[in-house]
Amino acid sequence: MTRRGFTLGAAAREFAKHPSPLMIGATLVAAVCARIIAGDWQPTDALAPVVMVALFPFFEWIVHVFVLHWRPKRVAGFTIDPLLARDHRRHHVDPRDVPLIFIPWRALLWVLPAAVAIALLAFPRMGLGLTFLAFLAALGLGYEWCHYLIHTDYKPKTAAYRAIWRNHRQHHYKNEHYWFTVTSAGTADRALGTYPEPSTVPTSPTAKNLHAGATAGR
């Protein structure tokens, strides 16, 4: 991906080649179509996206800290080391390896059906559940795009994207214990105490080798 003048168009063409964006995008299209067919629009359909946008940075933080940075554990002779954590360690080893930037498609084989089940079973109205599913897919696709773009050679053009770009690169290249959000800067990290002034943070020797002793391979 090291190219001078890397454009958004080139980034989008590469992005569209990978399974995760295609799977999440298909879920988004299906959910929007189902939501339009279901009808029954109510004020809560406008409220749900607002609440989801407010909570999404905290969801990102929790998943990043407790799932992606999971430390392998031995329990009753078995090693508990989920695919998401294994691939994320590999992502830290080589942040420019494009396939490792995306959510593993094998994980989406259960994550997406689980999201559909929640949408259909956990809400008082099917319409509201489909609103949730459509907006969740939109947030997921936005996450994938933002995370992918940060790891390309596309240079920030706006202050908002520059802040997101800087924070996530600091997480990878300065200290993996801070700056856990990806699609926003200074939100959940600031609230949860992982948004220090970069000049006060030492460069971590394990930023590319999470947990030091944990293997980066599968």
Short mmCIF file of C-alpha atoms in Angstrom, two decimals:
data_model
loop_
_atom_site.label_atom_id
_atom_site.label_comp_id
_atom_site.label_asym_id
_atom_site.label_seq_id
_atom_site.Cartn_x
_atom_site.Cartn_y
_atom_site.Cartn_z
CA MET A 1 0.00 0.00 0.00
CA THR A 2 3.02 2.32 0.01
CA ARG A 3 2.17 4.66 -2.84
CA ARG A 4 2.51 8.39 -3.26
CA GLY A 5 -0.76 10.21 -3.79
CA PHE A 6 -2.93 7.33 -2.51
CA THR A 7 -6.53 8.49 -3.13
CA LEU A 8 -9.90 7.77 -1.57
CA GLY A 9 -10.97 6.14 -4.81
CA ALA A 10 -8.04 3.73 -4.70
CA ALA A 11 -8.78 3.02 -1.05
CA ALA A 12 -12.45 2.31 -1.82
CA ARG A 13 -11.57 -0.10 -4.61
CA GLU A 14 -9.28 -2.06 -2.31
CA PHE A 15 -11.82 -1.92 0.53
CA ALA A 16 -14.53 -3.47 -1.66
CA LYS A 17 -12.37 -6.53 -2.38
CA HIS A 18 -12.45 -7.88 1.16
CA PRO A 19 -15.04 -10.24 2.68
CA SER A 20 -15.85 -8.33 5.86
CA PRO A 21 -17.06 -5.07 4.22
CA LEU A 22 -19.04 -7.11 1.69
CA MET A 23 -20.72 -9.21 4.40
CA ILE A 24 -21.56 -6.20 6.57
CA GLY A 25 -22.66 -4.21 3.51
CA ALA A 26 -25.00 -7.01 2.43
CA THR A 27 -26.47 -7.10 5.93
CA LEU A 28 -26.99 -3.32 5.78
CA VAL A 29 -28.80 -3.49 2.42
CA ALA A 30 -31.00 -6.39 3.57
CA ALA A 31 -31.83 -4.65 6.87
CA VAL A 32 -32.74 -1.35 5.17
CA CYS A 33 -34.97 -3.14 2.65
CA ALA A 34 -36.66 -5.14 5.42
CA ARG A 35 -37.13 -1.98 7.49
CA ILE A 36 -38.82 -0.15 4.62
CA ILE A 37 -41.13 -3.10 3.96
CA ALA A 38 -42.02 -3.43 7.66
CA GLY A 39 -43.18 0.19 7.94
CA ASP A 40 -44.66 1.10 11.36
CA TRP A 41 -42.42 4.17 11.78
CA GLN A 42 -42.49 5.63 15.29
CA PRO A 43 -40.46 8.26 17.22
CA THR A 44 -38.28 5.55 18.76
CA ASP A 45 -36.96 4.77 15.27
CA ALA A 46 -35.37 8.23 15.27
CA LEU A 47 -34.18 7.94 18.87
CA ALA A 48 -32.46 4.57 18.50
CA PRO A 49 -29.72 5.80 16.09
CA VAL A 50 -28.95 8.75 18.38
CA VAL A 51 -28.50 6.44 21.36
CA MET A 52 -26.40 4.02 19.31
CA VAL A 53 -24.06 6.76 18.09
CA ALA A 54 -23.58 7.94 21.68
CA LEU A 55 -22.83 4.43 22.96
CA PHE A 56 -20.76 3.14 20.04
CA PRO A 57 -17.42 4.62 21.21
CA PHE A 58 -17.87 2.81 24.54
CA PHE A 59 -18.75 -0.42 22.71
CA GLU A 60 -15.57 -0.02 20.63
CA TRP A 61 -13.53 0.55 23.79
CA ILE A 62 -14.94 -2.50 25.59
CA VAL A 63 -14.43 -4.82 22.61
CA HIS A 64 -10.92 -3.51 21.99
CA VAL A 65 -9.81 -3.83 25.62
CA PHE A 66 -11.52 -7.06 26.68
CA VAL A 67 -11.87 -9.03 23.43
CA LEU A 68 -9.16 -7.92 21.01
CA HIS A 69 -6.50 -7.49 23.71
CA TRP A 70 -7.51 -10.71 25.45
CA ARG A 71 -4.51 -12.44 27.03
CA PRO A 72 -4.51 -16.21 26.32
CA LYS A 73 -5.48 -18.20 29.41
CA ARG A 74 -5.02 -21.83 30.40
CA VAL A 75 -8.13 -23.35 31.98
CA ALA A 76 -8.33 -27.05 32.88
CA GLY A 77 -5.52 -27.85 30.48
CA PHE A 78 -7.06 -25.91 27.57
CA THR A 79 -5.89 -22.60 26.14
CA ILE A 80 -8.64 -20.03 25.70
CA ASP A 81 -7.49 -17.82 22.86
CA PRO A 82 -10.32 -16.65 20.54
CA LEU A 83 -9.85 -15.97 16.82
CA LEU A 84 -10.51 -12.23 17.24
CA ALA A 85 -7.71 -11.92 19.81
CA ARG A 86 -5.27 -14.04 17.78
CA ASP A 87 -5.82 -12.05 14.61
CA HIS A 88 -5.60 -8.78 16.50
CA ARG A 89 -2.17 -9.74 17.84
CA ARG A 90 -1.11 -10.48 14.27
CA HIS A 91 -2.51 -7.07 13.28
CA HIS A 92 -0.26 -5.39 15.86
CA VAL A 93 2.76 -7.29 14.55
CA ASP A 94 2.15 -5.93 11.05
CA PRO A 95 -0.40 -3.06 11.04
CA ARG A 96 -0.03 -2.69 7.26
CA ASP A 97 -1.07 -6.26 6.41
CA VAL A 98 -4.38 -5.41 4.73
CA PRO A 99 -6.42 -8.59 5.40
CA LEU A 100 -5.62 -8.35 9.12
CA ILE A 101 -7.08 -4.83 9.29
CA PHE A 102 -10.61 -6.16 8.87
CA ILE A 103 -12.87 -8.09 11.23
CA PRO A 104 -12.16 -11.77 10.46
CA TRP A 105 -14.90 -13.02 8.12
CA ARG A 106 -15.08 -16.28 10.06
CA ALA A 107 -16.07 -14.31 13.16
CA LEU A 108 -18.80 -12.57 11.18
CA LEU A 109 -20.33 -15.98 10.41
CA TRP A 110 -21.65 -15.95 13.98
CA VAL A 111 -21.59 -12.23 14.82
CA LEU A 112 -24.00 -11.24 12.03
CA PRO A 113 -26.58 -14.00 12.75
CA ALA A 114 -26.38 -13.06 16.44
CA ALA A 115 -27.12 -9.42 15.55
CA VAL A 116 -30.10 -10.51 13.44
CA ALA A 117 -31.39 -12.66 16.31
CA ILE A 118 -31.11 -9.74 18.74
CA ALA A 119 -32.91 -7.45 16.30
CA LEU A 120 -35.80 -9.89 15.85
CA LEU A 121 -36.14 -11.15 19.42
CA ALA A 122 -35.01 -8.42 21.83
CA PHE A 123 -37.20 -5.49 20.74
CA PRO A 124 -40.89 -4.84 21.39
CA ARG A 125 -41.50 -4.05 17.69
CA MET A 126 -40.02 -5.73 14.65
CA GLY A 127 -39.69 -2.32 13.02
CA LEU A 128 -37.56 -1.02 15.88
CA GLY A 129 -35.43 -4.17 15.81
CA LEU A 130 -34.82 -3.70 12.09
CA THR A 131 -33.91 -0.05 12.69
CA PHE A 132 -31.38 -1.25 15.24
CA LEU A 133 -29.99 -3.86 12.82
CA ALA A 134 -29.69 -1.41 9.91
CA PHE A 135 -27.94 1.20 12.00
CA LEU A 136 -25.68 -1.38 13.66
CA ALA A 137 -24.59 -2.57 10.20
CA ALA A 138 -23.99 1.05 9.16
CA LEU A 139 -21.83 1.63 12.24
CA GLY A 140 -19.96 -1.60 11.59
CA LEU A 141 -19.29 -0.67 7.98
CA GLY A 142 -18.18 2.79 9.10
CA TYR A 143 -15.82 1.19 11.62
CA GLU A 144 -14.30 -1.08 8.97
CA TRP A 145 -13.81 1.81 6.55
CA CYS A 146 -12.30 4.13 9.15
CA HIS A 147 -9.96 1.45 10.52
CA TYR A 148 -8.88 0.41 7.03
CA LEU A 149 -8.27 3.99 5.89
CA ILE A 150 -6.12 4.78 8.94
CA HIS A 151 -3.78 1.94 7.99
CA THR A 152 -3.42 3.01 4.35
CA ASP A 153 -1.25 5.75 2.89
CA TYR A 154 -4.20 8.11 2.59
CA LYS A 155 -3.27 11.35 4.31
CA PRO A 156 -5.73 13.16 6.61
CA LYS A 157 -7.43 16.13 5.00
CA THR A 158 -9.71 17.26 7.85
CA ALA A 159 -9.11 18.02 11.52
CA ALA A 160 -11.63 15.38 12.67
CA TYR A 161 -10.06 12.59 10.64
CA ARG A 162 -6.55 13.77 11.55
CA ALA A 163 -7.41 13.35 15.25
CA ILE A 164 -8.77 9.82 14.71
CA TRP A 165 -5.80 8.91 12.51
CA ARG A 166 -3.28 10.23 15.07
CA ASN A 167 -4.91 8.45 18.03
CA HIS A 168 -5.07 5.05 16.40
CA ARG A 169 -1.52 5.28 15.10
CA GLN A 170 -0.36 6.16 18.61
CA HIS A 171 -2.11 3.01 19.84
CA HIS A 172 -0.11 0.93 17.34
CA TYR A 173 3.24 2.67 17.30
CA LYS A 174 3.59 4.34 20.71
CA ASN A 175 1.68 2.49 23.43
CA GLU A 176 -0.98 -0.22 23.08
CA HIS A 177 -2.43 0.52 26.52
CA TYR A 178 -4.07 3.77 25.39
CA TRP A 179 -6.24 5.22 22.58
CA PHE A 180 -8.65 2.30 22.10
CA THR A 181 -11.42 3.97 20.09
CA VAL A 182 -11.17 3.94 16.29
CA THR A 183 -14.05 5.96 14.84
CA SER A 184 -13.84 8.86 17.29
CA ALA A 185 -11.14 10.68 19.22
CA GLY A 186 -11.26 11.68 22.85
CA THR A 187 -14.70 10.19 23.55
CA ALA A 188 -14.72 6.90 25.43
CA ASP A 189 -10.95 7.06 25.90
CA ARG A 190 -11.22 10.40 27.65
CA ALA A 191 -14.12 9.21 29.80
CA LEU A 192 -12.41 5.94 30.74
CA GLY A 193 -8.91 7.29 31.39
CA THR A 194 -7.04 6.06 28.30
CA TYR A 195 -6.52 9.40 26.57
CA PRO A 196 -3.26 10.77 28.01
CA GLU A 197 -1.14 13.56 26.63
CA PRO A 198 1.15 11.62 24.22
CA SER A 199 4.29 13.39 25.43
CA THR A 200 3.75 11.92 28.92
CA VAL A 201 3.48 8.33 27.68
CA PRO A 202 6.59 6.15 27.19
CA THR A 203 6.96 4.17 23.99
CA SER A 204 5.93 0.61 24.76
CA PRO A 205 8.30 -2.24 23.84
CA THR A 206 5.29 -4.54 23.33
CA ALA A 207 3.18 -2.39 21.01
CA LYS A 208 3.97 -4.82 18.21
CA ASN A 209 4.01 -7.91 20.41
CA LEU A 210 0.99 -7.80 22.67
CA HIS A 211 1.44 -9.47 26.07
CA ALA A 212 5.10 -10.09 25.15
CA GLY A 213 4.90 -13.83 25.76
CA ALA A 214 1.79 -14.47 23.67
CA THR A 215 2.37 -15.85 20.21
CA ALA A 216 1.35 -13.67 17.31
CA GLY A 217 0.45 -16.64 15.14
CA ARG A 218 -2.71 -18.75 14.98
#
